[in-house]
Each structure stands twice: as structure tokens, then as C-alpha cells.
């Protein structure tokens, strides 16, 4: 161990001080973003694995063969748990062999699934703008992928429980569809899409079908045998994304993308020799990259094995069932749909009388005051006019079990505290906004950063860098929901961009 100088010690002290501003990453009080196994040894193992790989450049596994060795192990494990072994390896064809890549996260896995499918579609003669077809509940990463890679995103409406009717999606199939995406499960409501019906129909139509198991991929394999098939056991599933930095309990920066068929997967790569530098060949979006999170994910897989993952998954399942039962029993609330996996969403029970309804965003604001962070999801009106209610989202992790009684108590108390308080009516808040020209409201006029900042300020946001958001988020979310999407999106950009600006 190298001794640190006084100056370095002070820098690290300052870093620790900065970290005290953050939401608590351990202990189960933050019910999104962080995935706490509750096992301190696992975190230490990950930290030492990262440390070991710190100087390595993951760009080139020929210079650093350890990177390829870890990747083979991780992909091999993922392929087995996702039922990809039966059609892979000895005796299998190049078309059916499941191969894969470790990426930097769920978004990169999703982006690459779309890029691969688009390039395969083009190679097969597709011309013009391809379509990306998915239910409304598909993760926003696919909106981003369509935007980055030039596909038309067609979102298929779901019912008020977030459930997709497979036929609604299948009847939109066409030769211009480069990729169909379903989720196992979806992030907003944890609904397990009808993967078998969709993937089988896609296969008959000759279409690629991705299963986004970013959140479910490292927990559903040990959830129980009563789940419908959703992985490579279904022949029509052509790719799957699964995040190690979620229920693989690895630090942020690691996910896997598995693809059916070597020839399909080669469209994921980028290679060029047409510059005066080293020959470039990249399976993923980055060039030089850290191998730290890969090493951490790899080490955790070795440490947990099937039995370890099974135990943690079953802990999540027990906690989720207890929470869903408790939340469903709270007067004025309802669970959205039939969630599968360690996450769920809570909405107002609109069949309850007004005085006993509980608004989920008021609930979340109250929960925050009580020391628990649950995520507020805005409502959404779909293209068919069917409205999805605004909700509160909870992701359950193994650590949840150690705080379960307190968490249920907080839910019950928060609901009691806000019961009968009506949802924020954005119309009453909009007058606080500066006089906005109609073209800006409609999102047709490009806002300058000053105009955007002024609108944010009128909403009470962003005045002070450290404390960018007001204590109660419900009014803000209601306004954001009511404003046109392009305007809201521009304001979000301004909010985040200002956070990173040096303060003189
Ligand atoms: C988290 C998630 C993603 C995106 O993953 P990031 O790791 O946040 O980039 C995609 N799909 C689903 C279903 C997810 O839960």
C-alpha cells in the first residue's frame, strides 16, 4: 500500500463530504436507482475487483486478455440462465448459437440491440426509414435508440393496467419493421409482456424480436417455475438485454446483450482501417473503456453462483409480495396490473370515494419526508386516448427485507397523512408561468437557454445548484405532465445542463 500525502487525504475527505449530499445508497431507503444486495462482503469484493482492473483498457482484449476471459465467463453464465445453451455450442449452427457482449449499461445494451437489428434489416434489403415497434411501456432507452439511429418509433397502446394485447402489436407488423421490442418485465408497471405470442409471430413474419430484460434478467431466472417463458427458450427471441448493475448487484457500468446467431451479432460491431491510426474494431459504443465494472460483475457472479442468486431473488420476492399485499390493502390506493418481478407501481384507486383516495405523488412526497425515496411517474395519455394514471414506483432489492416492517409502516402512515388530498391541478399552477407565446407552449419555437431558465425559475426550480428541486415534487410533476412534451423536454435539458455549470 502506498502512503497517501496529507494533500491526498484532504482531497478524499472533501470527496466524502460531497458524498454526504447524496441519497443513501445502502440500507434500503431508496427504492430506485440502487440495487443493494445487503451483503457488505459483495461490495468489498466488487471494490477490490475494480481496483485490480483499474489501469486496464477494455478497448483491446488482445493486449489485455483478462478482459476477454471475464467476458466469456459472464456471457456463458448469462446464456445458461437465459436458456440459450440448448441452441448454442457444439452441434448448434451459427444461426442459433447465442453469443453476446458486455456493455456499459442497460441503455447501451438497448441501443446496440436496435443498431444491430437496423443494420441486419438493411443488409436484408430494407430501404427507407425502418420502424421500431413496441408497447408504450417500453423503456425510454428505445426512444433514445430510435432517435440516435433514425428509426420511427411506433408505440402500441396498453390497457390501464399497463398490459399489452399481443394482437394489437402483431397487427402492426410489416416489412419495414426492423425490430419488435417487449419487456420482461417493463420498468413503469412491471408487467411481463406476452413474449411468446409476440416473438413467435415475429419469427413467422421474419422480424427480429428483442426482450428487454434489463431489470428482470438477473432476477426472474430464480423467481419461480410458474412464470411463462420469456427468454431464449422461445425460438423467436433474437436478442436479450440484462443489466448486471441492477439485480447482478454490480456497481454501475455493466450489462449484457445476448444475440441469437453469430451472423446477426456481427452487425453490432463497428470496424474501420480507413485512418492512419491503429485498426479499430469495437463491439460496443465506447472506444477506450474501463474493465472495472465488468470485473466487479464477473467477481459477483463467481461469488454468488446459482444458489446465491436464487437466495437473493427469493428475498426480493418475499419482500415484493409483502409490500404489494400491504399497499393493495391501503384504502384509496391500487397496485397497477399484475406486477412480475421485484418492482411495482401504485396508483390512486379511482373506485374509492374522493375523500378516501390517496394521490401517489403526494404519497411519495410524504414518504420522502419520512426518509424513504419512491419514484414519481407522471401520467400519460396514449395515442388511442387511453390514459395511464400517474403512479409511484418502488423497486425492491434484497436489503428491503431488513427494513420491511418500517417500510410498510411508512407507506401506511404516508397514505393516512395525505388521504383525501386531491391530485395537483396543473391548471391552477400554470398562471405562475411567465406569459408564454403560443408557439413556445406548443413546443414549436426553440427556446434559448435564458428563456428556459426563466420558466424553470417561475416554477421554483434550479435557483441554487445544490438544491435544484423544491421539497414537494407533486406540483412540479403535474405541471410537467400538463405542458406539451417538447417544452417539458427542453426544460428538463436546461435543468440538468445548469447543474453541471461551474458556479463562477
Ligand atoms: C434500467 C432499464 C433500462 C436502461 O438501463 P440503464 O442501465 O439505466 O441504462 C432499460 N430497460 C429497462 C426495463 C430497465 O429497467
Coordinates of C-alpha atoms and ligand atoms in Angstrom, one line a residue:
X1 CA 0.0 0.0 0.0
X2 CA 1.3 3.5 -1.0
X3 CA 1.1 6.0 1.8
X4 CA -1.2 9.0 0.9
X5 CA 0.1 12.5 1.4
X6 CA -1.7 15.0 3.6
X7 CA -3.0 16.7 0.4
X8 CA -4.4 13.5 -1.0
X9 CA -6.1 12.7 2.4
X10 CA -7.7 16.1 2.3
X11 CA -9.0 15.5 -1.3
X12 CA -10.5 12.3 -0.2
X13 CA -12.0 13.9 2.9
X14 CA -13.6 16.5 0.6
X15 CA -15.0 13.7 -1.6
X16 CA -16.5 12.0 1.5
X17 CA -18.1 15.4 2.4
X18 CA -19.6 15.6 -1.1
X19 CA -21.0 12.2 -0.8
X20 CA -23.0 13.2 2.3
X21 CA -25.2 15.2 -0.1
X22 CA -26.3 12.0 -1.8
X23 CA -29.3 9.9 -1.2
X24 CA -28.3 6.9 0.9
X25 CA -27.0 4.1 -1.4
X26 CA -27.3 1.4 1.2
X27 CA -29.9 0.4 3.8
X28 CA -33.0 0.1 1.6
X29 CA -34.4 3.6 1.9
X30 CA -34.0 4.5 -1.8
X31 CA -36.4 2.4 -3.8
X32 CA -35.0 3.0 -7.3
X33 CA -31.5 3.6 -8.8
X34 CA -29.6 1.5 -6.3
X35 CA -29.7 -2.3 -6.0
X36 CA -28.4 -3.3 -2.6
X37 CA -27.7 -7.0 -2.0
X38 CA -27.5 -6.2 1.7
X39 CA -24.2 -8.2 1.7
X40 CA -21.3 -6.0 2.6
X41 CA -18.8 -8.6 1.5
X42 CA -20.2 -8.5 -2.0
X43 CA -19.5 -4.7 -2.2
X44 CA -16.0 -5.2 -0.9
X45 CA -15.4 -8.0 -3.4
X46 CA -16.6 -5.6 -6.2
X47 CA -14.4 -2.8 -4.9
X48 CA -11.2 -5.0 -4.9
X49 CA -12.1 -6.3 -8.4
X50 CA -12.3 -2.8 -9.7
X51 CA -9.1 -1.9 -8.1
X52 CA -7.3 -4.9 -9.7
X53 CA -8.5 -3.8 -13.2
X54 CA -8.1 -0.1 -12.6
X55 CA -5.2 0.5 -15.1
X56 CA -6.5 -1.8 -17.9
X57 CA -8.0 -0.6 -21.1
X58 CA -11.0 -2.7 -22.1
X59 CA -10.7 -1.5 -25.6
X60 CA -8.3 -4.2 -26.7
X61 CA -8.8 -7.8 -25.4
X62 CA -5.8 -8.9 -27.4
X63 CA -3.5 -6.7 -25.4
X64 CA -5.5 -7.4 -22.2
X65 CA -6.7 -11.0 -22.5
X66 CA -8.1 -10.9 -19.0
X67 CA -11.0 -8.7 -20.4
X68 CA -12.0 -11.4 -22.9
X69 CA -11.6 -14.1 -20.3
X70 CA -14.0 -12.4 -17.9
X71 CA -16.4 -11.6 -20.8
X72 CA -16.5 -15.2 -21.8
X73 CA -17.4 -16.3 -18.3
X74 CA -20.1 -13.6 -17.9
X75 CA -21.7 -14.3 -21.3
X76 CA -21.5 -18.0 -20.6
X77 CA -23.3 -17.7 -17.3
X78 CA -26.0 -15.3 -18.8
X79 CA -26.5 -17.6 -21.7
X80 CA -27.2 -20.6 -19.5
X81 CA -29.6 -18.9 -17.1
X82 CA -31.5 -17.4 -20.1
X83 CA -31.9 -20.8 -21.7
X84 CA -29.5 -20.1 -24.5
X85 CA -27.3 -23.2 -24.1
X86 CA -29.7 -25.6 -25.8
X87 CA -29.2 -24.0 -29.2
X88 CA -25.6 -23.0 -28.8
X89 CA -22.1 -24.6 -28.9
X90 CA -21.2 -28.0 -30.2
X91 CA -23.7 -29.3 -32.7
X92 CA -25.5 -25.9 -33.0
X93 CA -25.4 -23.8 -36.1
X94 CA -24.0 -20.3 -36.4
X95 CA -27.6 -19.1 -36.8
X96 CA -28.8 -20.4 -33.5
X97 CA -25.7 -20.1 -31.3
X98 CA -26.3 -17.4 -28.7
X99 CA -23.4 -15.0 -28.4
X100 CA -23.0 -11.8 -26.5
X101 CA -21.2 -8.7 -25.3
X102 CA -20.7 -7.0 -22.0
X103 CA -21.8 -3.3 -22.3
X104 CA -21.6 -0.3 -20.1
X105 CA -25.2 -0.5 -19.0
X106 CA -28.8 -1.1 -20.0
X107 CA -29.1 1.9 -22.3
X108 CA -26.1 0.8 -24.2
X109 CA -27.4 -2.8 -24.5
X110 CA -30.7 -1.5 -25.8
X111 CA -29.1 1.0 -28.2
X112 CA -26.9 -1.8 -29.6
X113 CA -29.9 -4.2 -30.0
X114 CA -31.6 -1.6 -32.1
X115 CA -28.5 -0.7 -34.1
X116 CA -27.8 -4.4 -34.8
X117 CA -31.4 -5.1 -35.9
X118 CA -31.4 -2.0 -38.1
X119 CA -28.2 -2.9 -39.9
X120 CA -29.4 -6.5 -40.3
X121 CA -32.7 -5.2 -41.8
X122 CA -30.7 -3.1 -44.2
X123 CA -28.4 -6.0 -45.1
X124 CA -31.5 -8.0 -45.9
X125 CA -32.6 -5.3 -48.4
X126 CA -34.6 -2.9 -46.2
X127 CA -34.6 0.6 -47.5
X128 CA -36.1 3.9 -46.3
X129 CA -36.9 4.6 -42.6
X130 CA -37.4 1.4 -40.6
X131 CA -39.9 1.1 -37.8
X132 CA -39.2 0.1 -34.2
X133 CA -42.4 -1.4 -32.8
X134 CA -43.0 -1.7 -29.0
X135 CA -45.7 -1.2 -26.3
X136 CA -46.0 2.2 -24.7
X137 CA -44.4 0.8 -21.6
X138 CA -41.1 0.0 -23.3
X139 CA -38.1 1.7 -21.6
X140 CA -37.2 5.2 -22.8
X141 CA -33.8 3.8 -23.9
X142 CA -35.7 2.7 -27.0
X143 CA -36.9 6.2 -27.7
X144 CA -33.3 7.2 -27.5
X145 CA -32.2 4.4 -29.8
X146 CA -34.9 5.3 -32.4
X147 CA -33.7 8.9 -32.2
X148 CA -30.0 8.2 -32.4
X149 CA -30.3 5.6 -35.2
X150 CA -33.0 7.0 -37.3
X151 CA -35.9 4.7 -36.8
X152 CA -39.6 5.6 -36.5
X153 CA -40.8 4.5 -33.0
X154 CA -44.3 3.2 -33.1
X155 CA -45.7 2.8 -29.6
X156 CA -48.6 0.4 -29.2
X157 CA -51.2 1.4 -26.5
X158 CA -51.7 -0.8 -23.5
X159 CA -54.7 -1.1 -21.2
X160 CA -55.0 0.9 -17.9
X161 CA -53.1 -1.9 -16.1
X162 CA -50.2 -1.5 -18.5
X163 CA -50.9 -4.8 -20.1
X164 CA -50.2 -5.3 -23.8
X165 CA -52.7 -7.2 -26.0
X166 CA -50.2 -9.2 -28.2
X167 CA -52.6 -8.9 -31.2
X168 CA -52.5 -5.1 -31.1
X169 CA -48.8 -5.3 -31.7
X170 CA -48.8 -8.1 -34.2
X171 CA -51.4 -6.5 -36.4
X172 CA -48.9 -3.6 -36.9
X173 CA -46.2 -5.9 -38.3
X174 CA -44.8 -5.1 -41.7
X175 CA -41.7 -5.4 -43.9
X176 CA -40.5 -2.1 -42.7
X177 CA -40.3 -3.2 -39.1
X178 CA -36.6 -3.6 -38.2
X179 CA -37.2 -4.6 -34.6
X180 CA -40.1 -5.6 -32.2
X181 CA -39.3 -5.0 -28.5
X182 CA -41.1 -6.5 -25.5
X183 CA -40.1 -6.3 -21.8
X184 CA -39.5 -8.9 -19.1
X185 CA -40.8 -7.0 -17.1
X186 CA -41.4 -3.4 -18.1
X187 CA -39.9 -0.7 -15.8
X188 CA -43.0 1.5 -15.2
X189 CA -45.5 -1.1 -14.1
X190 CA -43.5 -4.4 -14.0
X191 CA -45.8 -6.1 -16.5
X192 CA -44.4 -9.1 -18.2
X193 CA -45.2 -8.6 -21.9
X194 CA -46.7 -11.6 -23.8
X195 CA -43.2 -12.5 -25.1
X196 CA -44.1 -16.0 -26.5
X197 CA -47.0 -14.7 -28.6
X198 CA -45.2 -11.7 -29.9
X199 CA -41.8 -13.4 -30.6
X200 CA -43.4 -16.4 -32.3
X201 CA -45.5 -14.2 -34.6
X202 CA -42.4 -12.1 -35.3
X203 CA -40.4 -15.1 -36.2
X204 CA -43.1 -16.3 -38.6
X205 CA -43.1 -12.8 -40.1
X206 CA -39.3 -12.8 -40.4
X207 CA -38.9 -10.0 -37.9
X208 CA -36.3 -9.6 -35.1
X209 CA -37.6 -9.6 -31.6
X210 CA -35.7 -8.1 -28.6
X211 CA -36.7 -8.9 -25.0
X212 CA -35.7 -6.1 -22.7
X213 CA -34.8 -7.9 -19.5
X214 CA -32.5 -5.1 -18.3
X215 CA -34.3 -5.2 -14.9
X216 CA -35.6 -8.8 -14.9
X217 CA -32.7 -10.6 -16.5
X218 CA -30.7 -11.3 -13.3
X219 CA -33.7 -12.0 -11.0
X220 CA -36.5 -13.7 -13.0
X221 CA -34.4 -16.8 -13.7
X222 CA -34.7 -17.6 -9.9
X223 CA -38.2 -16.2 -9.4
X224 CA -40.1 -19.5 -9.6
X225 CA -41.2 -22.1 -12.1
X226 CA -44.7 -20.7 -12.6
X227 CA -43.5 -17.8 -14.8
X228 CA -44.5 -18.0 -18.5
X229 CA -41.5 -18.5 -20.8
X230 CA -39.8 -15.1 -21.7
X231 CA -36.2 -15.8 -22.7
X232 CA -34.2 -17.8 -25.4
X233 CA -36.4 -20.9 -24.6
X234 CA -38.7 -19.1 -27.2
X235 CA -37.1 -19.6 -30.6
X236 CA -38.4 -16.3 -31.9
X237 CA -36.5 -14.3 -29.3
X238 CA -33.5 -12.9 -31.2
X239 CA -31.8 -10.8 -28.5
X240 CA -32.0 -10.1 -24.8
X241 CA -30.6 -7.3 -22.6
X242 CA -29.9 -7.9 -18.9
X243 CA -28.2 -5.4 -16.6
X244 CA -25.6 -6.6 -14.1
X245 CA -25.6 -3.2 -12.4
X246 CA -29.2 -3.9 -11.4
X247 CA -30.0 -7.4 -10.0
X248 CA -26.5 -8.5 -10.7
X249 CA -25.6 -6.2 -7.8
X250 CA -22.5 -4.8 -9.6
X251 CA -21.5 -1.2 -9.5
X252 CA -22.9 1.0 -12.3
X253 CA -21.4 0.4 -15.7
X254 CA -22.1 -3.2 -16.7
X255 CA -24.9 -5.0 -18.6
X256 CA -25.0 -7.8 -21.2
X257 CA -26.5 -8.0 -24.6
X258 CA -27.0 -11.5 -25.9
X259 CA -27.9 -12.2 -29.6
X260 CA -29.2 -15.3 -31.4
X261 CA -26.8 -16.1 -34.2
X262 CA -23.2 -15.1 -34.9
X263 CA -24.1 -13.5 -38.2
X264 CA -26.8 -11.4 -36.7
X265 CA -24.5 -10.2 -33.9
X266 CA -21.7 -9.2 -36.2
X267 CA -23.9 -6.3 -37.3
X268 CA -23.4 -4.9 -33.8
X269 CA -19.7 -4.3 -34.4
X270 CA -18.0 -1.3 -35.9
X271 CA -14.6 -1.7 -37.6
X272 CA -12.5 0.6 -39.7
X273 CA -9.0 0.7 -41.1
X274 CA -9.5 3.9 -43.0
X275 CA -7.5 6.2 -40.9
X276 CA -3.8 6.5 -40.2
X277 CA -4.1 5.1 -36.7
X278 CA -4.5 1.6 -35.2
X279 CA -7.1 -0.7 -36.9
X280 CA -10.4 -0.1 -35.0
X281 CA -12.9 -2.8 -34.1
X282 CA -15.5 -2.1 -31.4
X283 CA -18.3 -4.4 -30.3
X284 CA -19.9 -1.5 -28.3
X285 CA -20.3 2.2 -28.5
X286 CA -17.2 3.2 -26.5
X287 CA -13.6 3.1 -27.5
X288 CA -11.2 3.1 -24.6
X289 CA -13.2 1.8 -21.7
X290 CA -12.9 0.7 -18.1
X291 CA -12.9 -3.0 -17.3
X292 CA -13.7 -2.3 -13.7
X293 CA -17.4 -2.8 -13.7
X294 CA -17.0 -5.9 -15.8
X295 CA -14.5 -7.3 -13.3
X296 CA -16.9 -6.5 -10.4
X297 CA -19.8 -8.1 -12.2
X298 CA -17.7 -11.1 -13.1
X299 CA -16.5 -11.5 -9.5
X300 CA -20.0 -11.2 -8.1
X301 CA -21.2 -13.9 -10.4
X302 CA -18.4 -16.3 -9.3
X303 CA -19.2 -15.5 -5.7
X304 CA -23.0 -15.9 -5.8
X305 CA -23.4 -18.7 -8.4
X306 CA -26.9 -20.0 -8.9
X307 CA -27.5 -20.6 -5.2
X308 CA -26.6 -17.1 -4.2
X309 CA -28.7 -15.5 -6.9
X310 CA -31.6 -17.8 -6.0
X311 CA -31.4 -16.8 -2.3
X312 CA -31.3 -13.0 -3.2
X313 CA -34.1 -13.4 -5.7
X314 CA -36.3 -15.2 -3.3
X315 CA -35.7 -12.5 -0.7
X316 CA -36.8 -9.9 -3.2
X317 CA -39.9 -12.0 -4.0
X318 CA -40.9 -12.3 -0.3
X319 CA -40.5 -8.5 0.2
X320 CA -42.3 -7.6 -3.0
X321 CA -45.3 -9.9 -2.1
X322 CA -45.5 -8.4 1.4
X323 CA -45.3 -4.9 0.0
X324 CA -47.8 -5.4 -2.8
X325 CA -50.3 -7.0 -0.3
X326 CA -49.8 -4.2 2.2
X327 CA -50.1 -1.4 -0.4
X328 CA -53.2 -3.0 -2.0
X329 CA -54.8 -3.2 1.4
X330 CA -54.4 0.6 1.9
X331 CA -57.7 2.4 1.3
X332 CA -57.6 4.7 -1.7
X333 CA -54.6 3.1 -3.4
X334 CA -54.3 0.3 -6.0
X335 CA -51.5 -1.7 -7.5
X336 CA -51.2 -1.2 -11.2
X337 CA -51.8 -4.5 -13.1
X338 CA -50.2 -7.8 -12.0
X339 CA -46.5 -6.9 -11.5
X340 CA -44.0 -9.7 -12.1
X341 CA -40.6 -9.4 -10.5
X342 CA -39.2 -7.1 -7.7
X343 CA -40.9 -3.9 -8.7
X344 CA -44.4 -2.4 -8.8
X345 CA -46.4 0.8 -9.2
X346 CA -49.1 2.3 -7.1
X347 CA -51.9 4.4 -8.4
X348 CA -55.0 6.1 -6.9
X349 CA -57.9 3.8 -6.6
X350 CA -60.4 5.7 -8.7
X351 CA -63.3 3.5 -7.5
X352 CA -62.9 4.9 -3.9
X353 CA -64.8 8.0 -2.8
X354 CA -62.9 11.2 -3.3
X355 CA -62.4 11.7 0.4
X356 CA -60.6 8.4 0.8
X357 CA -58.4 8.5 -2.3
X358 CA -54.7 8.6 -2.0
X359 CA -52.7 10.5 -4.6
X360 CA -49.4 8.6 -5.3
X361 CA -47.4 11.8 -5.8
X362 CA -48.5 13.3 -2.5
X363 CA -47.8 9.9 -1.0
X364 CA -44.2 9.9 -2.4
X365 CA -43.6 13.5 -1.2
X366 CA -44.7 12.5 2.3
X367 CA -42.6 9.3 2.1
X368 CA -39.6 11.5 1.3
X369 CA -40.2 13.5 4.5
X370 CA -40.4 10.2 6.4
X371 CA -37.0 9.2 4.9
X372 CA -38.0 6.9 2.0
X373 CA -37.4 7.7 -1.7
X374 CA -40.0 6.3 -4.0
X375 CA -40.1 7.4 -7.6
X376 CA -42.9 9.6 -9.0
X377 CA -44.0 8.6 -12.5
X378 CA -46.2 11.0 -14.5
X379 CA -49.4 10.0 -16.2
X380 CA -49.5 9.6 -19.9
X381 CA -52.3 9.8 -22.5
X382 CA -51.7 7.3 -25.2
X383 CA -52.3 7.6 -28.9
X384 CA -55.7 5.9 -28.6
X385 CA -56.8 8.3 -25.9
X386 CA -56.5 5.8 -23.0
X387 CA -54.9 7.5 -20.1
X388 CA -52.3 5.8 -17.9
X389 CA -52.6 7.2 -14.3
X390 CA -49.7 8.9 -12.6
X391 CA -48.1 6.5 -10.2
X392 CA -45.4 5.9 -7.5
X393 CA -42.8 3.3 -8.4
X394 CA -40.9 1.0 -6.0
X395 CA -38.0 -1.3 -6.9
X396 CA -37.4 -3.9 -4.2
X397 CA -33.9 -5.3 -3.5
X398 CA -32.6 -7.9 -1.1
X399 CA -31.9 -5.3 1.5
X400 CA -35.6 -4.4 1.6
X401 CA -36.3 -7.4 3.7
X402 CA -34.3 -6.0 6.6
X403 CA -36.4 -2.8 6.7
X404 CA -39.7 -4.3 5.5
X405 CA -41.8 -3.6 8.6
X406 CA -40.6 0.0 8.8
X407 CA -41.3 0.5 5.0
X408 CA -44.8 -0.9 5.3
X409 CA -45.4 1.3 8.3
X410 CA -44.2 4.4 6.4
X411 CA -46.5 3.6 3.5
X412 CA -49.5 3.2 5.7
X413 CA -48.6 6.4 7.6
X414 CA -47.9 8.5 4.5
X415 CA -51.2 7.3 3.0
X416 CA -53.1 8.3 6.2
X417 CA -51.4 11.7 6.1
X418 CA -52.4 12.6 2.5
X419 CA -55.7 10.7 2.1
X420 CA -58.3 12.9 0.6
X421 CA -55.9 15.5 -0.6
X422 CA -56.7 15.9 -4.3
X423 CA -54.1 15.4 -7.0
X424 CA -52.5 18.7 -8.0
X425 CA -54.5 20.5 -10.6
X426 CA -51.9 21.9 -13.0
X427 CA -54.3 24.5 -14.4
X428 CA -54.1 26.3 -11.1
X429 CA -50.3 26.4 -11.2
X430 CA -49.9 27.4 -14.9
X431 CA -50.6 31.1 -14.2
X432 CA -47.3 31.2 -12.3
X433 CA -45.5 30.7 -15.6
X434 CA -44.4 33.8 -17.5
X435 CA -46.6 34.9 -20.4
X436 CA -45.6 32.3 -22.9
X437 CA -46.1 32.8 -26.7
X438 CA -48.4 30.1 -28.1
X439 CA -45.5 28.8 -30.3
X440 CA -43.4 28.2 -27.2
X441 CA -46.2 26.4 -25.4
X442 CA -46.7 24.2 -28.4
X443 CA -43.1 23.4 -28.5
X444 CA -42.7 24.8 -32.0
X445 CA -40.4 27.6 -31.1
X446 CA -36.9 26.9 -30.0
X447 CA -36.2 28.3 -26.5
X448 CA -33.0 30.0 -25.7
X449 CA -31.3 28.7 -22.5
X450 CA -32.2 32.0 -20.8
X451 CA -35.9 31.6 -21.7
X452 CA -35.9 28.0 -20.5
X453 CA -34.1 29.1 -17.2
X454 CA -36.7 31.8 -16.6
X455 CA -39.6 29.3 -17.0
X456 CA -37.8 26.9 -14.6
X457 CA -37.3 29.7 -12.1
X458 CA -41.0 30.7 -12.3
X459 CA -41.7 27.0 -11.3
X460 CA -39.4 27.4 -8.3
X461 CA -36.7 25.2 -9.8
X462 CA -32.9 25.4 -10.3
X463 CA -32.3 28.7 -8.4
X464 CA -29.5 27.1 -6.3
X465 CA -27.3 24.4 -7.8
X466 CA -27.1 22.2 -4.7
X467 CA -30.8 22.2 -4.0
X468 CA -32.2 22.2 -7.5
X469 CA -35.7 20.9 -6.7
X470 CA -38.4 22.0 -4.3
X471 CA -39.3 19.8 -1.4
X472 CA -42.7 18.8 -2.8
X473 CA -42.4 17.4 -6.3
X474 CA -46.1 16.7 -6.9
X475 CA -46.9 20.2 -8.2
X476 CA -43.9 20.1 -10.5
X477 CA -44.7 16.8 -11.9
X478 CA -48.3 17.9 -12.6
X479 CA -47.2 21.0 -14.5
X480 CA -44.6 19.0 -16.4
X481 CA -47.3 16.5 -17.3
X482 CA -49.7 19.2 -18.5
X483 CA -47.1 21.1 -20.6
X484 CA -46.5 19.8 -24.2
X485 CA -43.8 17.2 -24.4
X486 CA -41.3 19.2 -26.5
X487 CA -41.4 22.1 -24.0
X488 CA -41.1 19.8 -21.0
X489 CA -38.2 18.0 -22.5
X490 CA -36.5 21.3 -23.2
X491 CA -36.9 22.4 -19.6
X492 CA -35.5 19.1 -18.4
X493 CA -32.4 19.7 -20.6
X494 CA -32.0 23.1 -19.1
X495 CA -32.4 21.9 -15.5
X496 CA -29.7 19.2 -15.9
X497 CA -27.3 21.4 -18.0
X498 CA -27.4 24.1 -15.4
X499 CA -26.5 21.6 -12.7
X500 CA -23.1 20.9 -14.3
X501 CA -22.2 24.6 -14.9
X502 CA -19.3 25.9 -12.8
X503 CA -20.6 28.5 -10.3
X504 CA -18.2 31.3 -11.0
Ligands
LIG1 C1 -32.9 0.2 -16.3 C2 -33.6 -0.2 -17.5 C3 -33.1 0.1 -18.8 C4 -31.9 1.1 -19.0 O1 -30.9 0.8 -18.3 P1 -29.8 1.8 -17.7 O2 -28.9 0.8 -17.1 O3 -30.4 2.8 -16.8 O4 -29.1 2.5 -18.9 C5 -33.8 -0.4 -19.9 N1 -34.8 -1.2 -19.8 C6 -35.4 -1.5 -18.6 C7 -36.6 -2.3 -18.5 C8 -34.8 -1.0 -17.4 O5 -35.3 -1.3 -16.2

